[in-house]
Coordinates of C-alpha atoms in Angstrom, one line a residue:
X782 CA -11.1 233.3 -51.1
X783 CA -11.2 231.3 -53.9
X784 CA -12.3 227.3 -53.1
X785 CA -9.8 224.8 -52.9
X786 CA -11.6 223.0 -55.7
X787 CA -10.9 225.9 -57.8
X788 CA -7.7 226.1 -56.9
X789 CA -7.4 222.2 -58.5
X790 CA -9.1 223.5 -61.6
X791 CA -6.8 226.1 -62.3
X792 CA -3.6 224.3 -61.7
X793 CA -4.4 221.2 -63.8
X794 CA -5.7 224.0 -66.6
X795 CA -2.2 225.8 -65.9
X796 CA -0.6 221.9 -66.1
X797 CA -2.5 221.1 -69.5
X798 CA -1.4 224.2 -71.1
X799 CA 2.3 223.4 -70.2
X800 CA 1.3 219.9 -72.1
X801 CA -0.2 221.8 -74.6
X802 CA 2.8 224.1 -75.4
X803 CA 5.0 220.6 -75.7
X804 CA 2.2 218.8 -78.1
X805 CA 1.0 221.5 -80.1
X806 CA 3.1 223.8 -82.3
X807 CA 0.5 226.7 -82.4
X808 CA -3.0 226.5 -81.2
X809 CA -5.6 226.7 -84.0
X810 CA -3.7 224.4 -86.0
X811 CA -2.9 220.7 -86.9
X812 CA -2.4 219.3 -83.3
X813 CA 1.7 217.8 -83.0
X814 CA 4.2 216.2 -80.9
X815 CA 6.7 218.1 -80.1
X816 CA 8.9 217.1 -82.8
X817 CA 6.8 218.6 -85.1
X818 CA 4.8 215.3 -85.9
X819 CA 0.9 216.1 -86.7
X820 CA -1.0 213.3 -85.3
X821 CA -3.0 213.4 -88.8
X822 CA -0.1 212.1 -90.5
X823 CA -0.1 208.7 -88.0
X824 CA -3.6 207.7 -90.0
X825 CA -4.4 207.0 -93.0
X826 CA -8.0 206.0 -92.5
X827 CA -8.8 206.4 -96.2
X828 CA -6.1 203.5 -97.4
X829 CA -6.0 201.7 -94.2
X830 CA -2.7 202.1 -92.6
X831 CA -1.4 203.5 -88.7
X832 CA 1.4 204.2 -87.6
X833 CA 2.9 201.9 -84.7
X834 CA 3.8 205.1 -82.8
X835 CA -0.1 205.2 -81.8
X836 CA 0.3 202.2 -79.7
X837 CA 3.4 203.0 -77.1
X838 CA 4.6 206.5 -77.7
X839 CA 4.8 208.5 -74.1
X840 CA 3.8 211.7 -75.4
X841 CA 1.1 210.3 -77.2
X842 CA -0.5 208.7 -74.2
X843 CA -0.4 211.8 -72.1
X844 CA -2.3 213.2 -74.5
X845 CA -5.2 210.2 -74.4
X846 CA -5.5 211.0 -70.9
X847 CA -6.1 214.7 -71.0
X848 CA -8.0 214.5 -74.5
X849 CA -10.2 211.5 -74.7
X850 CA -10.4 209.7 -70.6
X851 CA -11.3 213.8 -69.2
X852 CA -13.6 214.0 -72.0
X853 CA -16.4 211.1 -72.6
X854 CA -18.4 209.2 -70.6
X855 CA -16.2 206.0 -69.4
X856 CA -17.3 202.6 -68.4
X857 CA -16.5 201.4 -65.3
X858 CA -19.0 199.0 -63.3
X859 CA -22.4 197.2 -63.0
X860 CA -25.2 198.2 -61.0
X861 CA -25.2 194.7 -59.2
X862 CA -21.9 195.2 -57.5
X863 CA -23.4 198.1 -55.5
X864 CA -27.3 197.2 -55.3
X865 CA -27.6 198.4 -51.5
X866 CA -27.4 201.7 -49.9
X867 CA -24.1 202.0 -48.8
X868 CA -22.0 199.4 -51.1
X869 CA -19.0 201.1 -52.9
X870 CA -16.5 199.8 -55.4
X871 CA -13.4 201.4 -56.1
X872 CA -12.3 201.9 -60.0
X873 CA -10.6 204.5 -62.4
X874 CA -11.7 206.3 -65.1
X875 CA -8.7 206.8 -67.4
X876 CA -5.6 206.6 -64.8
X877 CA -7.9 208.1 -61.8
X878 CA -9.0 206.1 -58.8
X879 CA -12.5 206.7 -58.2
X880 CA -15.1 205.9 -56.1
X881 CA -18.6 204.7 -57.2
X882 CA -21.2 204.5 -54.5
X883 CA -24.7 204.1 -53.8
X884 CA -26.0 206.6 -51.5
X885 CA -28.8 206.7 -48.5
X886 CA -31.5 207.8 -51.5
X887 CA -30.1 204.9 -53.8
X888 CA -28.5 207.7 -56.4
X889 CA -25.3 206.3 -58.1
X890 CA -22.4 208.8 -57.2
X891 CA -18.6 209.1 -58.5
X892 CA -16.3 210.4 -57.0
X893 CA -12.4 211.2 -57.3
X894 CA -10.9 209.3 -54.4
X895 CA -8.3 212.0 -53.1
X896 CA -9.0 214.2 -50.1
X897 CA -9.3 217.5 -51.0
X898 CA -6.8 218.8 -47.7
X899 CA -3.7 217.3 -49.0
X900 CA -4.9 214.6 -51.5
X901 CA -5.1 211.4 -49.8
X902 CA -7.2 208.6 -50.6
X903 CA -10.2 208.5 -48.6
X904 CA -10.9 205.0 -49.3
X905 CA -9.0 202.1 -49.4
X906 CA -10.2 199.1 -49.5
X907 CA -11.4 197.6 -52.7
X908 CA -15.3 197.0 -52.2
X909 CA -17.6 197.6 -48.7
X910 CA -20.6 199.7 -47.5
X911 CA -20.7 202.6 -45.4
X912 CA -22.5 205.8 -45.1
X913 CA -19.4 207.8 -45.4
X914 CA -15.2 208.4 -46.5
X915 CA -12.8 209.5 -43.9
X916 CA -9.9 210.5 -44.9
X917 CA -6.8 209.1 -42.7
X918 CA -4.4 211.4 -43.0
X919 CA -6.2 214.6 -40.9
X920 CA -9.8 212.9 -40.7
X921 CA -12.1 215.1 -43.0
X922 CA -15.3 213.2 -43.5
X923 CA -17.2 213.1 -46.6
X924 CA -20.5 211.6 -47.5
X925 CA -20.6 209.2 -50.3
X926 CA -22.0 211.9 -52.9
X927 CA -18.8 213.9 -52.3
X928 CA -19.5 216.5 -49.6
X929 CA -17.6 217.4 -46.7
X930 CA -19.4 216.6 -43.3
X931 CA -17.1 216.9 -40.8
X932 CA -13.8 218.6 -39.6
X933 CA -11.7 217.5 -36.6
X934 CA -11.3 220.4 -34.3
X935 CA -13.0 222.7 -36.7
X936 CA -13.3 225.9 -35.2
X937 CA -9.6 225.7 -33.7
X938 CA -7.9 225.0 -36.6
X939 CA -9.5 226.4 -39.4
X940 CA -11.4 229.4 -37.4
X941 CA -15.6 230.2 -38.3
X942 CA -14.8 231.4 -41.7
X943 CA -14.3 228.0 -42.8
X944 CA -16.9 226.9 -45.8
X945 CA -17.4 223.7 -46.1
X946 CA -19.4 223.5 -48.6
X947 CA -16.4 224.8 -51.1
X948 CA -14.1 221.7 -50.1
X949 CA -16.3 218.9 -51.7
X950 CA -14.2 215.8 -53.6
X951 CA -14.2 216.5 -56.8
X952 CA -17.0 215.0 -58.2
X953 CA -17.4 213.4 -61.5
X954 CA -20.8 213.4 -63.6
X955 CA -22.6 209.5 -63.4
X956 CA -25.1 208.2 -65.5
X957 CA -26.4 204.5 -66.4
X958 CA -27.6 202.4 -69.3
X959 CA -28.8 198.8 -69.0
X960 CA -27.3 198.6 -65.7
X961 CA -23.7 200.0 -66.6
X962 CA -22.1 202.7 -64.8
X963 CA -20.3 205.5 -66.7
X964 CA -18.7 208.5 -65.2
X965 CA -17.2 211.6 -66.8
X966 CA -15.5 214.4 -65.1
X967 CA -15.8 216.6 -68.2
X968 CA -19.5 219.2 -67.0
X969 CA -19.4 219.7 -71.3
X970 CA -19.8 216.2 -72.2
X971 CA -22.7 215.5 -74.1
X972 CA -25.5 212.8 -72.8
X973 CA -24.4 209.3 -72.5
X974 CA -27.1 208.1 -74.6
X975 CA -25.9 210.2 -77.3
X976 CA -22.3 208.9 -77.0
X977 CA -24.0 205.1 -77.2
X978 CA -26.2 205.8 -80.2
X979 CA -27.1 202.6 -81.8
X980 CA -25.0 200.6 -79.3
X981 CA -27.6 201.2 -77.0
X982 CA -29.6 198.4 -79.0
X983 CA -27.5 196.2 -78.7
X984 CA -26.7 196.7 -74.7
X985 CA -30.4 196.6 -74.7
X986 CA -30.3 192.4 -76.2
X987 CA -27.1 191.8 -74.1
X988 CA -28.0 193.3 -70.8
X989 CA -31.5 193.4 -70.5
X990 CA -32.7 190.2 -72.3
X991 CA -34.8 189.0 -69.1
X992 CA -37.3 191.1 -66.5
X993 CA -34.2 190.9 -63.9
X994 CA -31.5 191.6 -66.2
X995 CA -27.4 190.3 -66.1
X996 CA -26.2 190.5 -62.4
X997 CA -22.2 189.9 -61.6
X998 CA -20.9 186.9 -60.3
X999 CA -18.3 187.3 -57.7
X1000 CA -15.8 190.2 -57.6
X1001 CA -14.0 191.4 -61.1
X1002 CA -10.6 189.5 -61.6
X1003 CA -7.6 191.8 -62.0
X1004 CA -4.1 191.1 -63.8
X1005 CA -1.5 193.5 -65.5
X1006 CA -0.4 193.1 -68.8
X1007 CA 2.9 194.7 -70.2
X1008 CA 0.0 195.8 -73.1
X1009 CA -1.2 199.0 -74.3
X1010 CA -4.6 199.9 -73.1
X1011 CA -5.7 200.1 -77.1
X1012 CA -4.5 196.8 -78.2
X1013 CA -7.4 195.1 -75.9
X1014 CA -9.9 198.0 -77.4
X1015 CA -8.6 197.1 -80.7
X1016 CA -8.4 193.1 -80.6
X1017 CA -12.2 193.0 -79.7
X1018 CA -14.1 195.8 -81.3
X1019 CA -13.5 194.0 -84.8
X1020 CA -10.9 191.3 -84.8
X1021 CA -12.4 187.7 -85.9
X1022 CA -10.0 187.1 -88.1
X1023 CA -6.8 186.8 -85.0
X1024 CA -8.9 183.6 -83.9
X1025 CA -8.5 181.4 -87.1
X1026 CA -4.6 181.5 -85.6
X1027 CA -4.4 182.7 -81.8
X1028 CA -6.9 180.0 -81.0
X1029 CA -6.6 177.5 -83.0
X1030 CA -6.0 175.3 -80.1
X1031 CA -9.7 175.9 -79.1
X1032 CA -11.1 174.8 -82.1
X1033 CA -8.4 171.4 -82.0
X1034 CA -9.9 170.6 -78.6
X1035 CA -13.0 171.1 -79.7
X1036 CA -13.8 173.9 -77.0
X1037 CA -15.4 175.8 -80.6
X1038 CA -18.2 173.2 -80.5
X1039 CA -18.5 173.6 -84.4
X1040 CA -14.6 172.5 -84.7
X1041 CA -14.6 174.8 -87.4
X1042 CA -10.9 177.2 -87.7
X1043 CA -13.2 180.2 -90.2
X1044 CA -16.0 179.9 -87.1
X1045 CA -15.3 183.8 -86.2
X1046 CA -16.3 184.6 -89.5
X1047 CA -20.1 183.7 -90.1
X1048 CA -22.0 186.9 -88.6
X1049 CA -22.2 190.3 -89.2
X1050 CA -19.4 193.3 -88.1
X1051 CA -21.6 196.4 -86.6
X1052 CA -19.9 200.0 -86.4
X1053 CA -21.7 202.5 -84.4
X1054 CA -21.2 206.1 -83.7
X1055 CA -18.6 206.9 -81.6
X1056 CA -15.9 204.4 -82.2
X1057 CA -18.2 201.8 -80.2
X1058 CA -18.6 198.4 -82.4
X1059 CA -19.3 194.5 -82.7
X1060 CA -19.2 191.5 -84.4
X1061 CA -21.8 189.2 -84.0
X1062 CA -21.2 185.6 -85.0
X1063 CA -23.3 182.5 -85.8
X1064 CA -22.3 179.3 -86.5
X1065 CA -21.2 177.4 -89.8
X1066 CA -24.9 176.2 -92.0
X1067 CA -24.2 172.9 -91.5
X1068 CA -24.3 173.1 -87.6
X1069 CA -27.6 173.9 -85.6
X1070 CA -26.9 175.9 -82.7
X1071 CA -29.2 176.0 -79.8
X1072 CA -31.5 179.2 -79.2
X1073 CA -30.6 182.0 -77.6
X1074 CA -27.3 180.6 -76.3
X1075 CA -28.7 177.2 -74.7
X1076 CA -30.0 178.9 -71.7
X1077 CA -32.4 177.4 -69.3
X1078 CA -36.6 177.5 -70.5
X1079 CA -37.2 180.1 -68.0
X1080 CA -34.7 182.3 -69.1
X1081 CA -35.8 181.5 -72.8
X1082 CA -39.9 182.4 -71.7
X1083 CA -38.6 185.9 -70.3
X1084 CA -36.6 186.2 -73.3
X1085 CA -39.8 185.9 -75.4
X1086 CA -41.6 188.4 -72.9
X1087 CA -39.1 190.7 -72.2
X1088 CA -37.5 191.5 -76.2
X1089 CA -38.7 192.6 -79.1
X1090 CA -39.4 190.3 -82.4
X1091 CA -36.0 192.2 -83.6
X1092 CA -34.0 191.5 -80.9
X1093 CA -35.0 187.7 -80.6
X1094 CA -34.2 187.5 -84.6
X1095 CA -31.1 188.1 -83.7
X1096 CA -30.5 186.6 -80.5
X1097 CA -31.1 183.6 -81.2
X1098 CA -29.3 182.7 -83.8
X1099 CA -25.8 183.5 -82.1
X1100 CA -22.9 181.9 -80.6
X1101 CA -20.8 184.7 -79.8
X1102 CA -21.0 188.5 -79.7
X1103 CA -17.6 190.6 -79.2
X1104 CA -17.4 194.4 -79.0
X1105 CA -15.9 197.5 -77.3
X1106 CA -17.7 200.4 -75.7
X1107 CA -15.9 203.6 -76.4
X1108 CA -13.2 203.9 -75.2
X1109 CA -11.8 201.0 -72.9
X1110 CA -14.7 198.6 -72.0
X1111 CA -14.7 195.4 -74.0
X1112 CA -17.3 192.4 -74.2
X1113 CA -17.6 189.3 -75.5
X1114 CA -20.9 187.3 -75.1
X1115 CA -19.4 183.8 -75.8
X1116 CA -20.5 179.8 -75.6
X1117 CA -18.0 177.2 -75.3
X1118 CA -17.8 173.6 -74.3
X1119 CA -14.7 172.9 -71.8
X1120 CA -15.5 169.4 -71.0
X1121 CA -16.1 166.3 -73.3
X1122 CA -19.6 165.2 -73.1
X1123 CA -20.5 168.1 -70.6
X1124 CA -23.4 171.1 -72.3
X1125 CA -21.1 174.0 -73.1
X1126 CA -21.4 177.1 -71.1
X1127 CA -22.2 180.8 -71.4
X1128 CA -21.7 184.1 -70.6
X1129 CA -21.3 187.5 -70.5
X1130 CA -17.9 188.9 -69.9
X1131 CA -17.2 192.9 -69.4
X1132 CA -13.8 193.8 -69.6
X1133 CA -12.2 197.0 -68.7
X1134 CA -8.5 198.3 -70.1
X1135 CA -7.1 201.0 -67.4
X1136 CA -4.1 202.4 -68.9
X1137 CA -1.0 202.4 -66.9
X1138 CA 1.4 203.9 -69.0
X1139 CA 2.2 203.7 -72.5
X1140 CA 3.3 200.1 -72.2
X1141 CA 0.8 198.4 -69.2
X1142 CA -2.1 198.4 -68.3
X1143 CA -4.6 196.7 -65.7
X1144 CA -7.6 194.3 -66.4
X1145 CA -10.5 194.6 -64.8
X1146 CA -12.6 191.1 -66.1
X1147 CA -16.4 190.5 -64.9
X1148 CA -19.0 187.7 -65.5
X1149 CA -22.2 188.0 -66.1
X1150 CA -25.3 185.7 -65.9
X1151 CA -29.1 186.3 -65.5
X1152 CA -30.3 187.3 -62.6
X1153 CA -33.3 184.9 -62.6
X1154 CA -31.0 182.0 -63.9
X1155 CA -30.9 178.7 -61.6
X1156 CA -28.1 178.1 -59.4
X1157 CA -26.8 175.2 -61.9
X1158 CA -26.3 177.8 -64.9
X1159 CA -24.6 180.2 -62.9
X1160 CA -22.2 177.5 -61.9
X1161 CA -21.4 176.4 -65.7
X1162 CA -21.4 180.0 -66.5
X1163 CA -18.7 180.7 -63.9
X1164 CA -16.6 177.5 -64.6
X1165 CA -16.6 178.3 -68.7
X1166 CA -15.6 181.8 -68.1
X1167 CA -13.0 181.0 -65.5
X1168 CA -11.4 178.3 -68.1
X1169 CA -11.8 180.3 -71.0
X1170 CA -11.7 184.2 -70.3
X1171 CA -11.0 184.5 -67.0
X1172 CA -7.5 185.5 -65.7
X1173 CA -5.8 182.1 -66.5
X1174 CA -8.2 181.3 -69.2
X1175 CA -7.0 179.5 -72.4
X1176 CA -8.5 181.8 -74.8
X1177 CA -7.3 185.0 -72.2
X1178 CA -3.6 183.6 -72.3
X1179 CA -3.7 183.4 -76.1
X1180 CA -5.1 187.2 -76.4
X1181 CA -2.9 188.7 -73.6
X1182 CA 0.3 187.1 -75.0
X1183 CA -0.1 188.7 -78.9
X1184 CA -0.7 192.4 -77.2
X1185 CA 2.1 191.6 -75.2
X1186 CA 4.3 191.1 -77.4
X1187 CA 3.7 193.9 -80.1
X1188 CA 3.3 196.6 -77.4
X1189 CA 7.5 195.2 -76.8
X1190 CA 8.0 194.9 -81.0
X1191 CA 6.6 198.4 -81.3
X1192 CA 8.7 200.4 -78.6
X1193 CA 12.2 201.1 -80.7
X1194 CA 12.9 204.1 -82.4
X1195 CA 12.7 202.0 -85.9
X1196 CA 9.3 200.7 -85.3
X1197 CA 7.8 203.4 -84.3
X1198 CA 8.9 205.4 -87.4
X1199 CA 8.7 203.1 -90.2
X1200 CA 6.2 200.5 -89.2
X1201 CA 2.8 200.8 -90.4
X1202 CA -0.5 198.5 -89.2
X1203 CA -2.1 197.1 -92.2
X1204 CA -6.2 198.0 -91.7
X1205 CA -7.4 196.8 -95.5
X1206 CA -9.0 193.7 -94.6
X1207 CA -12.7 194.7 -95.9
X1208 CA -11.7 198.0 -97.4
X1209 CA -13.8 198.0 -100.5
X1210 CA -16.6 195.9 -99.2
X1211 CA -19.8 198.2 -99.2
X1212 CA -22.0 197.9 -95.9
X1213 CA -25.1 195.3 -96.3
X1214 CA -28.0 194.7 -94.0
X1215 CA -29.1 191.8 -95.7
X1216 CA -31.8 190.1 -93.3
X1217 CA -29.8 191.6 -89.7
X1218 CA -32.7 193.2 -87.9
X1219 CA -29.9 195.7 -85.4
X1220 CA -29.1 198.9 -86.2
X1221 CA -25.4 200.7 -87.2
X1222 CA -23.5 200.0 -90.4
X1223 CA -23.7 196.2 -91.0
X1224 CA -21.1 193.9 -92.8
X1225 CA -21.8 190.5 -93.8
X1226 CA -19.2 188.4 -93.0
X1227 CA -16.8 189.1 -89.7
X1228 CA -14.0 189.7 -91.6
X1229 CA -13.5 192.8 -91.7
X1230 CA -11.6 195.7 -90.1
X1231 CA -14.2 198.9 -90.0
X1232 CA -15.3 198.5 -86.4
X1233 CA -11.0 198.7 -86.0
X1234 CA -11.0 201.9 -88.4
X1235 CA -14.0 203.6 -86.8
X1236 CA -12.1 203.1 -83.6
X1237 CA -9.5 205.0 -84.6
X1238 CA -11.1 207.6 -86.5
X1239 CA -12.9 208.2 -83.4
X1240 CA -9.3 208.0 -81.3
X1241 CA -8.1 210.9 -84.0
X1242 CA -11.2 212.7 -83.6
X1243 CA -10.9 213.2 -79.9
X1244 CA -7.2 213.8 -79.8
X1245 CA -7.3 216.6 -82.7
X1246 CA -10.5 218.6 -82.3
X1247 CA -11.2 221.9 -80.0
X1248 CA -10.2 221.4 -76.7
X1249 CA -10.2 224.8 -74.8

């Protein structure tokens, strides 16, 4: 008898070729809608222009789920939200809820949270610790890796020829890097660390800059935004330029120490393999900023220990970092001074886009400090964050409010046909390393729009190549 599992397989295979039929005109060729659209003619990657139908069309999402969230490996949390045996955390990869555990033996394990006897979840509550998942619908119990360990009244309902070895959850493949968790439910995908390629140098500076490494602070906020998933992936894998206008208000109050409007735009703009990017930004000449972000002197000393020469070159002459890991987890690395006379504050922020539709989607927003960092830090860390990128943060309000609004702009039949997303800014500007000791395809100057077109390529690439 075939396994339930197998069962699931071959009716979601069944389901995607239903999709397919719908999407695709004839298999083999130029992948379409189904009004006969090929998703090649929404790109112009060459001269720099995208259709608006990429952003909100229904059809077109669909697809992003089945093509590019089943297929790569997918952000979704920080080792230091489950450091015991035991601790869970509940999150999604694409549109499905999944569990991420830490077993008895202290392997990471991800898991889809749906019982495999009629498909409820077996967890549900947000975060906790325990040794196993019972479902509460008919009480199948499942260890945190997945397997099934108990049936209520085995024998009497379901007779000795019950396996249960073939009723597992559906488990997803986990990996980390620099203590972030990715899962991938796709057996085909290829190893993380190839999908990171020279991001992983960068993750390395960001993540792993002291002996401890980043640890999160608190529990990850959580808001909806009437927003496409991409916009967020979009806005922070390149976009400097959106802050000379969007936050001008920072820079009035002076929250942009420098007070300078262009202060997004002295750095370098980093495209990686894989649609992951950054920019990585200074400050103007004539203002000195402090070493690697002002942090405390034992968190410079490990800095000096713990990095290479290349890494502290860089390090420590930066202000802010923003970038997107492929496909939906955004950071920004950022100072900021939110109080008059008071040392600004920093911090990492990890940002998660879970699509909810064409036309919402849900935030998942951490903060990040060292883990060896005095109580004090982590306090001005927190406060900075939850005043500037946290869920009511000045800077958050300004971001969420633009994606908002041309997710609406972009929905009519008139937009979505004749509307085209201008991507020249940097066009004909030739990649230069200049004296930037990372790795990737460096850009002098922030202004620029090839980490966006790289994204895109890489959104194309997924959404048209091979998928049987």
């Amino acid at each position: 008898m075939a396994s339930l599992v197998g069962a699931l397989k071959q009716h979601y295979q069944e389901k995607g070729a239903i999709n397919q039929m719908a999407i695709q005109k004839n298999v083999g060729e130029d992948v379409c809608l189904s009004d006969g659209t090929k998703i090649r003619e929404l790109l112009d990657l060459e001269e720099g222009y995208i259709s608006s139908r990429v952003i909100g069309d229904p059809e077109i999402h669909q697809m992003e789920i089945e093509r590019i969230f089943s297929k790569v490996w997918v952000p979704i949390a920080h080792e230091s939200e489950i450091p015991n045996k035991g601790d869970y955390v509940l999150r999604y990869i694409g549109n499905e809820e999944v569990i991420v555990s830490r077993s008895e033996g202290g392997v990471v394990n991800v898991v889809l949270n749906a019982c495999t006897h009629r498909g409820s979840p077996v967890c549900r509550s947000e975060m906790g610790n325990s040794s196993h998942f019972r479902c509460p619908y008919h009480g199948f119990t499942f260890k945190q890796n997945g397997d099934l360990i108990g049936v209520p009244a085995h024998k009497e309902a379901f007779g000795d020829a019950f396996d249960k070895t073939q009723y597992s959850l559906v488990k997803a493949r986990a990996a980390t890097y620099a203590g972030l968790i990715f899962g991938t439910f796709n057996d085909s995908a290829p190893p993380l660390e190839e999908q990171l390629g020279s991001m992983k140098w960068y993750l390395d500076m960001m993540l792993s800059h002291t002996h401890g490494g980043m640890e999160v602070i608190g529990v990850p906020q959580r808001w909806t935004v009437k927003s496409n998933w991409k916009l967020g992936a979009d806005n922070f894998v390149g976009d400097a330029y959106h802050t000379f206008m969007t936050h001008q208000s920072a820079v009035q109050l002076k929250i942009v120490p420098s007070g300078d409007p262009k202060f997004a735009f002295y750095g370098v703009h980093v495209s990686c393999e894989n649609g992951n990017g950054l920019g990585l930004i200074g400050a103007p000449p004539e203002y000195e900023l402090p070493p690697f972000y002002g942090v405390p002197q034992n968190i410079v000393e490990q800095i000096e220990q713990k990095l290479t020469p290349e890494h502290q070159k860089a390090f420590s002459r930066l202000a802010y970092i923003h970038g997107n890991i492929y496909p939906n987890m955004s950071f920004g690395y950022f100072s900021w001074a939110t109080e008059a006379g008071k040392n600004p504050g920093s911090y990492l922020t990890l940002r998660q886009w879970v699509p909810k539709g064409p036309h919402e989607m849900e935030v998942f927003s951490w903060v990040l400090v060292e883990k060896e960092a005095p109580d004090w830090w982590k306090e001005l860390a927190r406060e900075t964050y939850v005043r500037t990128f946290g869920s009511s943060g000045m800077l958050e309000q300004d971001d969420t409010e633009m994606w908002k609004n041309i997710t609406r702009a972009t929905k009519g039949y008139i937009a979505s046909s004749k509307l085209k997303f201008i991507y020249r800014m940097g066009i004909d500007r030739k990649p230069e390393q200049g004296d930037w000791p990372g790795p990737g395809t460096v850009y002098q100057g922030d202004y620029s729009e090839a980490n966006q077109l790289n994204i895109w390529r890489q959104w194309h690439k997924l959404l048209t190549e091979n998928n049987e």
